[in-house]
Amino acid sequence: QEAGEGVHDAPMDSDEGGYGVVALDVMAALVRQRPTVAIINCMNRGTLPWLDRSAVVEVPCLVDPSGVSPLSAAELPAHARGMVETVKEVERLVLDASVSGSRRALLKALALHPLCGGVDAANRICQEHLEGV
């Protein structure tokens, strides 16, 4: 609950939202026979058919005592699909960089990320954050 800005001051039964409220709703759905729909990171399982079935996706899911089941998703417009595919590739490259220690993979991941600002920004970020590593 404290992860949300300003949410830590709200009572736990507040309707203000935040991760704490979502977590409580999900737990209640799993154990108290109170099904709910929540936006959750889960295995794709074909929800976005153009992504690997084991890819982690953040989608609406039905949560009930049987578990978490991603709901069908509407077809994304081409620009949104492209962004999802790009961010998934960034995630793969970050994992590769983490496991292998490859600066090249990290640089490529940062340069590809839509919010980074390109190769020059990626180089600067690598330089600043890897100096002491």
N, C-alpha and C. Protein backbone atom coordinates (compact mmCIF):
# COMPACT_ATOMS: atom_id res chain seq x y z
N GLN A 1 0.83 -1.19 0.00
CA GLN A 1 0.00 0.00 0.00
C GLN A 1 0.87 1.25 0.00
N GLU A 2 1.99 1.21 0.68
CA GLU A 2 2.84 2.39 0.76
C GLU A 2 3.50 2.73 -0.56
N ALA A 3 3.47 1.79 -1.54
CA ALA A 3 4.10 2.06 -2.84
C ALA A 3 3.35 3.14 -3.61
N GLY A 4 2.05 3.32 -3.33
CA GLY A 4 1.28 4.33 -4.04
C GLY A 4 1.44 5.68 -3.38
N GLU A 5 1.72 6.70 -4.16
CA GLU A 5 1.92 8.05 -3.61
C GLU A 5 0.65 8.53 -2.94
N GLY A 6 0.73 8.85 -1.67
CA GLY A 6 -0.41 9.37 -0.93
C GLY A 6 -1.38 8.30 -0.46
N VAL A 7 -1.23 7.07 -0.95
CA VAL A 7 -2.18 6.02 -0.58
C VAL A 7 -1.93 5.54 0.85
N HIS A 8 -0.68 5.66 1.34
CA HIS A 8 -0.36 5.13 2.66
C HIS A 8 -1.13 5.82 3.78
N ASP A 9 -1.70 6.99 3.51
CA ASP A 9 -2.48 7.68 4.53
C ASP A 9 -3.94 7.27 4.52
N ALA A 10 -4.34 6.50 3.50
CA ALA A 10 -5.75 6.12 3.36
C ALA A 10 -6.04 4.87 4.20
N PRO A 11 -7.23 4.79 4.78
CA PRO A 11 -7.60 3.58 5.52
C PRO A 11 -7.63 2.38 4.58
N MET A 12 -7.37 1.18 5.11
CA MET A 12 -7.32 -0.02 4.28
C MET A 12 -8.63 -0.29 3.55
N ASP A 13 -9.77 0.13 4.09
CA ASP A 13 -11.03 -0.14 3.40
C ASP A 13 -11.42 1.01 2.47
N SER A 14 -10.49 1.89 2.20
CA SER A 14 -10.74 3.05 1.36
C SER A 14 -11.01 2.64 -0.08
N ASP A 15 -11.81 3.42 -0.78
CA ASP A 15 -12.05 3.20 -2.21
C ASP A 15 -11.04 3.94 -3.07
N GLU A 16 -9.99 4.51 -2.44
CA GLU A 16 -9.02 5.29 -3.19
C GLU A 16 -8.13 4.45 -4.07
N GLY A 17 -8.10 3.15 -3.90
CA GLY A 17 -7.31 2.29 -4.77
C GLY A 17 -5.91 2.07 -4.26
N GLY A 18 -5.01 1.80 -5.19
CA GLY A 18 -3.64 1.48 -4.83
C GLY A 18 -3.43 -0.02 -4.81
N TYR A 19 -2.15 -0.40 -4.76
CA TYR A 19 -1.82 -1.82 -4.81
C TYR A 19 -2.35 -2.58 -3.60
N GLY A 20 -2.41 -1.93 -2.44
CA GLY A 20 -2.91 -2.61 -1.25
C GLY A 20 -4.34 -3.06 -1.42
N VAL A 21 -5.17 -2.19 -1.97
CA VAL A 21 -6.58 -2.52 -2.18
C VAL A 21 -6.71 -3.62 -3.22
N VAL A 22 -5.94 -3.53 -4.30
CA VAL A 22 -5.98 -4.57 -5.33
C VAL A 22 -5.56 -5.91 -4.73
N ALA A 23 -4.49 -5.91 -3.95
CA ALA A 23 -4.02 -7.16 -3.34
C ALA A 23 -5.08 -7.76 -2.43
N LEU A 24 -5.74 -6.93 -1.64
CA LEU A 24 -6.80 -7.44 -0.76
C LEU A 24 -7.96 -8.00 -1.57
N ASP A 25 -8.35 -7.32 -2.64
CA ASP A 25 -9.44 -7.81 -3.51
C ASP A 25 -9.07 -9.16 -4.13
N VAL A 26 -7.83 -9.29 -4.58
CA VAL A 26 -7.38 -10.55 -5.20
C VAL A 26 -7.38 -11.67 -4.17
N MET A 27 -6.86 -11.40 -2.97
CA MET A 27 -6.84 -12.43 -1.93
C MET A 27 -8.26 -12.85 -1.55
N ALA A 28 -9.17 -11.89 -1.44
CA ALA A 28 -10.57 -12.22 -1.11
C ALA A 28 -11.19 -13.07 -2.21
N ALA A 29 -10.89 -12.76 -3.45
CA ALA A 29 -11.44 -13.53 -4.57
C ALA A 29 -10.91 -14.96 -4.56
N LEU A 30 -9.64 -15.12 -4.20
CA LEU A 30 -9.03 -16.45 -4.20
C LEU A 30 -9.54 -17.34 -3.07
N VAL A 31 -9.79 -16.77 -1.90
CA VAL A 31 -10.12 -17.61 -0.74
C VAL A 31 -11.54 -17.48 -0.22
N ARG A 32 -12.25 -16.44 -0.60
CA ARG A 32 -13.56 -16.21 0.01
C ARG A 32 -14.72 -16.33 -0.97
N GLN A 33 -14.50 -16.97 -2.10
CA GLN A 33 -15.58 -17.15 -3.07
C GLN A 33 -16.18 -15.81 -3.51
N ARG A 34 -15.32 -14.78 -3.63
CA ARG A 34 -15.78 -13.47 -4.10
C ARG A 34 -15.03 -13.14 -5.39
N PRO A 35 -15.44 -13.73 -6.52
CA PRO A 35 -14.75 -13.49 -7.79
C PRO A 35 -14.67 -11.99 -8.10
N THR A 36 -13.57 -11.61 -8.74
CA THR A 36 -13.38 -10.23 -9.14
C THR A 36 -12.60 -10.19 -10.44
N VAL A 37 -12.64 -9.06 -11.11
CA VAL A 37 -11.79 -8.84 -12.27
C VAL A 37 -10.76 -7.80 -11.85
N ALA A 38 -9.49 -8.10 -12.11
CA ALA A 38 -8.41 -7.20 -11.74
C ALA A 38 -7.36 -7.19 -12.85
N ILE A 39 -6.65 -6.09 -12.96
CA ILE A 39 -5.53 -5.99 -13.90
C ILE A 39 -4.33 -6.61 -13.20
N ILE A 40 -3.81 -7.70 -13.77
CA ILE A 40 -2.77 -8.49 -13.11
C ILE A 40 -1.70 -8.88 -14.12
N ASN A 41 -0.47 -8.96 -13.66
CA ASN A 41 0.60 -9.55 -14.47
C ASN A 41 0.46 -11.06 -14.38
N CYS A 42 0.33 -11.71 -15.53
CA CYS A 42 0.15 -13.16 -15.55
C CYS A 42 0.74 -13.72 -16.83
N MET A 43 0.78 -15.05 -16.92
CA MET A 43 1.23 -15.67 -18.17
C MET A 43 0.20 -15.37 -19.25
N ASN A 44 0.70 -15.09 -20.44
CA ASN A 44 -0.14 -14.71 -21.57
C ASN A 44 -1.18 -15.79 -21.91
N ARG A 45 -0.74 -17.03 -22.03
CA ARG A 45 -1.63 -18.15 -22.34
C ARG A 45 -2.52 -17.89 -23.55
N GLY A 46 -2.05 -17.11 -24.52
CA GLY A 46 -2.82 -16.86 -25.73
C GLY A 46 -3.73 -15.65 -25.67
N THR A 47 -3.72 -14.92 -24.56
CA THR A 47 -4.56 -13.72 -24.45
C THR A 47 -4.19 -12.74 -25.55
N LEU A 48 -2.90 -12.54 -25.76
CA LEU A 48 -2.39 -11.76 -26.89
C LEU A 48 -1.73 -12.79 -27.81
N PRO A 49 -2.47 -13.30 -28.80
CA PRO A 49 -2.02 -14.47 -29.56
C PRO A 49 -0.71 -14.27 -30.32
N TRP A 50 -0.30 -13.07 -30.55
CA TRP A 50 0.93 -12.80 -31.29
C TRP A 50 2.15 -12.74 -30.39
N LEU A 51 1.94 -12.92 -29.07
CA LEU A 51 3.06 -13.01 -28.12
C LEU A 51 3.21 -14.45 -27.67
N ASP A 52 4.41 -14.80 -27.23
CA ASP A 52 4.68 -16.12 -26.68
C ASP A 52 3.67 -16.42 -25.56
N ARG A 53 3.19 -17.65 -25.51
CA ARG A 53 2.19 -18.03 -24.49
C ARG A 53 2.72 -17.85 -23.07
N SER A 54 4.04 -17.97 -22.88
CA SER A 54 4.60 -17.86 -21.53
C SER A 54 5.03 -16.43 -21.19
N ALA A 55 4.86 -15.51 -22.11
CA ALA A 55 5.22 -14.11 -21.84
C ALA A 55 4.35 -13.58 -20.70
N VAL A 56 4.92 -12.71 -19.89
CA VAL A 56 4.15 -12.07 -18.82
C VAL A 56 3.46 -10.85 -19.42
N VAL A 57 2.15 -10.77 -19.23
CA VAL A 57 1.36 -9.65 -19.73
C VAL A 57 0.53 -9.08 -18.59
N GLU A 58 0.24 -7.79 -18.68
CA GLU A 58 -0.59 -7.13 -17.68
C GLU A 58 -1.95 -6.89 -18.32
N VAL A 59 -2.92 -7.73 -17.95
CA VAL A 59 -4.23 -7.72 -18.59
C VAL A 59 -5.34 -7.93 -17.55
N PRO A 60 -6.58 -7.62 -17.94
CA PRO A 60 -7.70 -7.95 -17.04
C PRO A 60 -7.80 -9.47 -16.87
N CYS A 61 -7.97 -9.89 -15.62
CA CYS A 61 -8.08 -11.31 -15.31
C CYS A 61 -9.27 -11.56 -14.40
N LEU A 62 -9.90 -12.70 -14.58
CA LEU A 62 -10.90 -13.16 -13.63
C LEU A 62 -10.15 -13.87 -12.53
N VAL A 63 -10.39 -13.47 -11.29
CA VAL A 63 -9.76 -14.09 -10.14
C VAL A 63 -10.85 -14.71 -9.30
N ASP A 64 -10.71 -16.02 -9.04
CA ASP A 64 -11.67 -16.74 -8.20
C ASP A 64 -10.93 -17.88 -7.51
N PRO A 65 -11.61 -18.70 -6.71
CA PRO A 65 -10.90 -19.75 -5.99
C PRO A 65 -10.13 -20.73 -6.88
N SER A 66 -10.47 -20.80 -8.17
CA SER A 66 -9.72 -21.70 -9.06
C SER A 66 -8.43 -21.07 -9.56
N GLY A 67 -8.23 -19.78 -9.32
CA GLY A 67 -6.98 -19.14 -9.72
C GLY A 67 -7.19 -17.86 -10.51
N VAL A 68 -6.22 -17.55 -11.34
CA VAL A 68 -6.21 -16.32 -12.14
C VAL A 68 -6.30 -16.72 -13.61
N SER A 69 -7.32 -16.20 -14.31
CA SER A 69 -7.52 -16.53 -15.71
C SER A 69 -7.59 -15.25 -16.53
N PRO A 70 -6.63 -15.05 -17.44
CA PRO A 70 -6.68 -13.86 -18.29
C PRO A 70 -7.96 -13.86 -19.12
N LEU A 71 -8.54 -12.69 -19.27
CA LEU A 71 -9.74 -12.55 -20.09
C LEU A 71 -9.34 -12.24 -21.53
N SER A 72 -10.21 -12.54 -22.48
CA SER A 72 -9.92 -12.23 -23.87
C SER A 72 -9.69 -10.74 -24.01
N ALA A 73 -8.75 -10.42 -24.85
CA ALA A 73 -8.42 -9.01 -25.09
C ALA A 73 -8.87 -8.63 -26.49
N ALA A 74 -9.30 -7.40 -26.63
CA ALA A 74 -9.65 -6.89 -27.95
C ALA A 74 -8.37 -6.76 -28.77
N GLU A 75 -8.51 -6.82 -30.07
CA GLU A 75 -7.36 -6.64 -30.96
C GLU A 75 -6.78 -5.25 -30.76
N LEU A 76 -5.49 -5.18 -30.60
CA LEU A 76 -4.82 -3.89 -30.42
C LEU A 76 -4.58 -3.25 -31.78
N PRO A 77 -4.65 -1.92 -31.85
CA PRO A 77 -4.25 -1.25 -33.09
C PRO A 77 -2.77 -1.52 -33.37
N ALA A 78 -2.37 -1.42 -34.61
CA ALA A 78 -1.01 -1.77 -35.02
C ALA A 78 0.05 -1.02 -34.21
N HIS A 79 -0.16 0.28 -33.95
CA HIS A 79 0.85 1.04 -33.21
C HIS A 79 0.99 0.53 -31.77
N ALA A 80 -0.11 0.14 -31.15
CA ALA A 80 -0.06 -0.36 -29.78
C ALA A 80 0.59 -1.76 -29.75
N ARG A 81 0.25 -2.58 -30.72
CA ARG A 81 0.85 -3.91 -30.81
C ARG A 81 2.37 -3.78 -30.99
N GLY A 82 2.79 -2.86 -31.83
CA GLY A 82 4.22 -2.63 -32.03
C GLY A 82 4.91 -2.21 -30.76
N MET A 83 4.26 -1.35 -29.98
CA MET A 83 4.86 -0.91 -28.73
C MET A 83 4.97 -2.07 -27.74
N VAL A 84 3.93 -2.90 -27.64
CA VAL A 84 3.97 -4.05 -26.74
C VAL A 84 5.10 -4.99 -27.15
N GLU A 85 5.22 -5.26 -28.45
CA GLU A 85 6.29 -6.14 -28.92
C GLU A 85 7.66 -5.54 -28.64
N THR A 86 7.81 -4.24 -28.81
CA THR A 86 9.09 -3.58 -28.52
C THR A 86 9.44 -3.68 -27.05
N VAL A 87 8.48 -3.41 -26.17
CA VAL A 87 8.75 -3.47 -24.72
C VAL A 87 9.04 -4.91 -24.30
N LYS A 88 8.39 -5.90 -24.90
CA LYS A 88 8.70 -7.30 -24.59
C LYS A 88 10.14 -7.62 -24.99
N GLU A 89 10.58 -7.11 -26.14
CA GLU A 89 11.97 -7.32 -26.57
C GLU A 89 12.92 -6.64 -25.60
N VAL A 90 12.58 -5.43 -25.15
CA VAL A 90 13.40 -4.74 -24.16
C VAL A 90 13.53 -5.61 -22.90
N GLU A 91 12.42 -6.18 -22.45
CA GLU A 91 12.45 -7.03 -21.25
C GLU A 91 13.36 -8.24 -21.45
N ARG A 92 13.29 -8.87 -22.64
CA ARG A 92 14.16 -10.01 -22.92
C ARG A 92 15.63 -9.59 -22.88
N LEU A 93 15.93 -8.46 -23.48
CA LEU A 93 17.31 -7.97 -23.49
C LEU A 93 17.81 -7.61 -22.09
N VAL A 94 16.94 -7.04 -21.26
CA VAL A 94 17.32 -6.73 -19.88
C VAL A 94 17.63 -8.02 -19.12
N LEU A 95 16.80 -9.04 -19.31
CA LEU A 95 17.07 -10.32 -18.66
C LEU A 95 18.40 -10.91 -19.14
N ASP A 96 18.62 -10.84 -20.45
CA ASP A 96 19.88 -11.33 -21.01
C ASP A 96 21.06 -10.57 -20.41
N ALA A 97 20.94 -9.25 -20.34
CA ALA A 97 22.01 -8.43 -19.77
C ALA A 97 22.24 -8.78 -18.30
N SER A 98 21.17 -9.03 -17.58
CA SER A 98 21.28 -9.37 -16.16
C SER A 98 21.98 -10.70 -15.95
N VAL A 99 21.66 -11.68 -16.78
CA VAL A 99 22.24 -13.01 -16.63
C VAL A 99 23.67 -13.05 -17.15
N SER A 100 23.90 -12.43 -18.30
CA SER A 100 25.21 -12.53 -18.95
C SER A 100 26.18 -11.43 -18.52
N GLY A 101 25.64 -10.35 -17.97
CA GLY A 101 26.49 -9.21 -17.65
C GLY A 101 26.88 -8.40 -18.88
N SER A 102 26.17 -8.63 -19.99
CA SER A 102 26.50 -7.98 -21.25
C SER A 102 26.07 -6.51 -21.27
N ARG A 103 27.06 -5.64 -21.35
CA ARG A 103 26.77 -4.21 -21.47
C ARG A 103 26.07 -3.94 -22.81
N ARG A 104 26.46 -4.68 -23.85
CA ARG A 104 25.86 -4.51 -25.18
C ARG A 104 24.36 -4.79 -25.14
N ALA A 105 23.95 -5.87 -24.45
CA ALA A 105 22.53 -6.20 -24.34
C ALA A 105 21.79 -5.11 -23.56
N LEU A 106 22.42 -4.60 -22.50
CA LEU A 106 21.80 -3.53 -21.73
C LEU A 106 21.66 -2.27 -22.57
N LEU A 107 22.70 -1.93 -23.28
CA LEU A 107 22.67 -0.75 -24.14
C LEU A 107 21.58 -0.87 -25.21
N LYS A 108 21.49 -2.04 -25.81
CA LYS A 108 20.46 -2.28 -26.83
C LYS A 108 19.06 -2.16 -26.21
N ALA A 109 18.89 -2.74 -25.02
CA ALA A 109 17.59 -2.67 -24.34
C ALA A 109 17.20 -1.22 -24.08
N LEU A 110 18.11 -0.46 -23.52
CA LEU A 110 17.82 0.94 -23.22
C LEU A 110 17.55 1.74 -24.49
N ALA A 111 18.34 1.52 -25.52
CA ALA A 111 18.16 2.26 -26.77
C ALA A 111 16.82 1.95 -27.42
N LEU A 112 16.34 0.71 -27.27
CA LEU A 112 15.06 0.32 -27.86
C LEU A 112 13.85 0.81 -27.07
N HIS A 113 14.04 1.04 -25.77
CA HIS A 113 12.88 1.40 -24.95
C HIS A 113 12.29 2.72 -25.42
N PRO A 114 10.97 2.75 -25.62
CA PRO A 114 10.33 3.97 -26.17
C PRO A 114 10.48 5.21 -25.29
N LEU A 115 10.75 5.06 -24.02
CA LEU A 115 10.86 6.21 -23.14
C LEU A 115 12.30 6.65 -22.90
N CYS A 116 13.27 5.94 -23.44
CA CYS A 116 14.69 6.23 -23.14
C CYS A 116 15.22 7.43 -23.91
N GLY A 117 14.92 7.52 -25.18
CA GLY A 117 15.44 8.64 -25.96
C GLY A 117 16.53 8.28 -26.94
N GLY A 118 16.73 6.99 -27.20
CA GLY A 118 17.67 6.58 -28.23
C GLY A 118 19.03 6.18 -27.73
N VAL A 119 19.94 5.99 -28.68
CA VAL A 119 21.27 5.45 -28.39
C VAL A 119 22.10 6.39 -27.52
N ASP A 120 22.07 7.69 -27.81
CA ASP A 120 22.88 8.63 -27.02
C ASP A 120 22.44 8.62 -25.55
N ALA A 121 21.13 8.63 -25.32
CA ALA A 121 20.62 8.58 -23.95
C ALA A 121 20.97 7.25 -23.30
N ALA A 122 20.87 6.15 -24.05
CA ALA A 122 21.20 4.83 -23.51
C ALA A 122 22.67 4.78 -23.10
N ASN A 123 23.56 5.34 -23.94
CA ASN A 123 24.98 5.39 -23.59
C ASN A 123 25.21 6.19 -22.32
N ARG A 124 24.55 7.31 -22.21
CA ARG A 124 24.69 8.16 -21.01
C ARG A 124 24.20 7.44 -19.76
N ILE A 125 23.07 6.76 -19.87
CA ILE A 125 22.53 6.02 -18.72
C ILE A 125 23.49 4.91 -18.30
N CYS A 126 23.98 4.16 -19.28
CA CYS A 126 24.94 3.10 -18.96
C CYS A 126 26.16 3.66 -18.28
N GLN A 127 26.69 4.73 -18.83
CA GLN A 127 27.89 5.37 -18.27
C GLN A 127 27.66 5.78 -16.83
N GLU A 128 26.54 6.46 -16.57
CA GLU A 128 26.24 6.97 -15.23
C GLU A 128 26.00 5.87 -14.22
N HIS A 129 25.33 4.81 -14.63
CA HIS A 129 24.90 3.80 -13.67
C HIS A 129 25.82 2.60 -13.56
N LEU A 130 26.73 2.44 -14.50
CA LEU A 130 27.61 1.28 -14.43
C LEU A 130 29.02 1.63 -13.99
N GLU A 131 29.29 2.90 -13.75
CA GLU A 131 30.64 3.31 -13.35
C GLU A 131 31.11 2.59 -12.10
N GLY A 132 30.27 2.48 -11.09
CA GLY A 132 30.68 1.88 -9.82
C GLY A 132 30.46 0.37 -9.76
N VAL A 133 29.96 -0.23 -10.84
CA VAL A 133 29.64 -1.67 -10.80
C VAL A 133 30.83 -2.50 -11.18
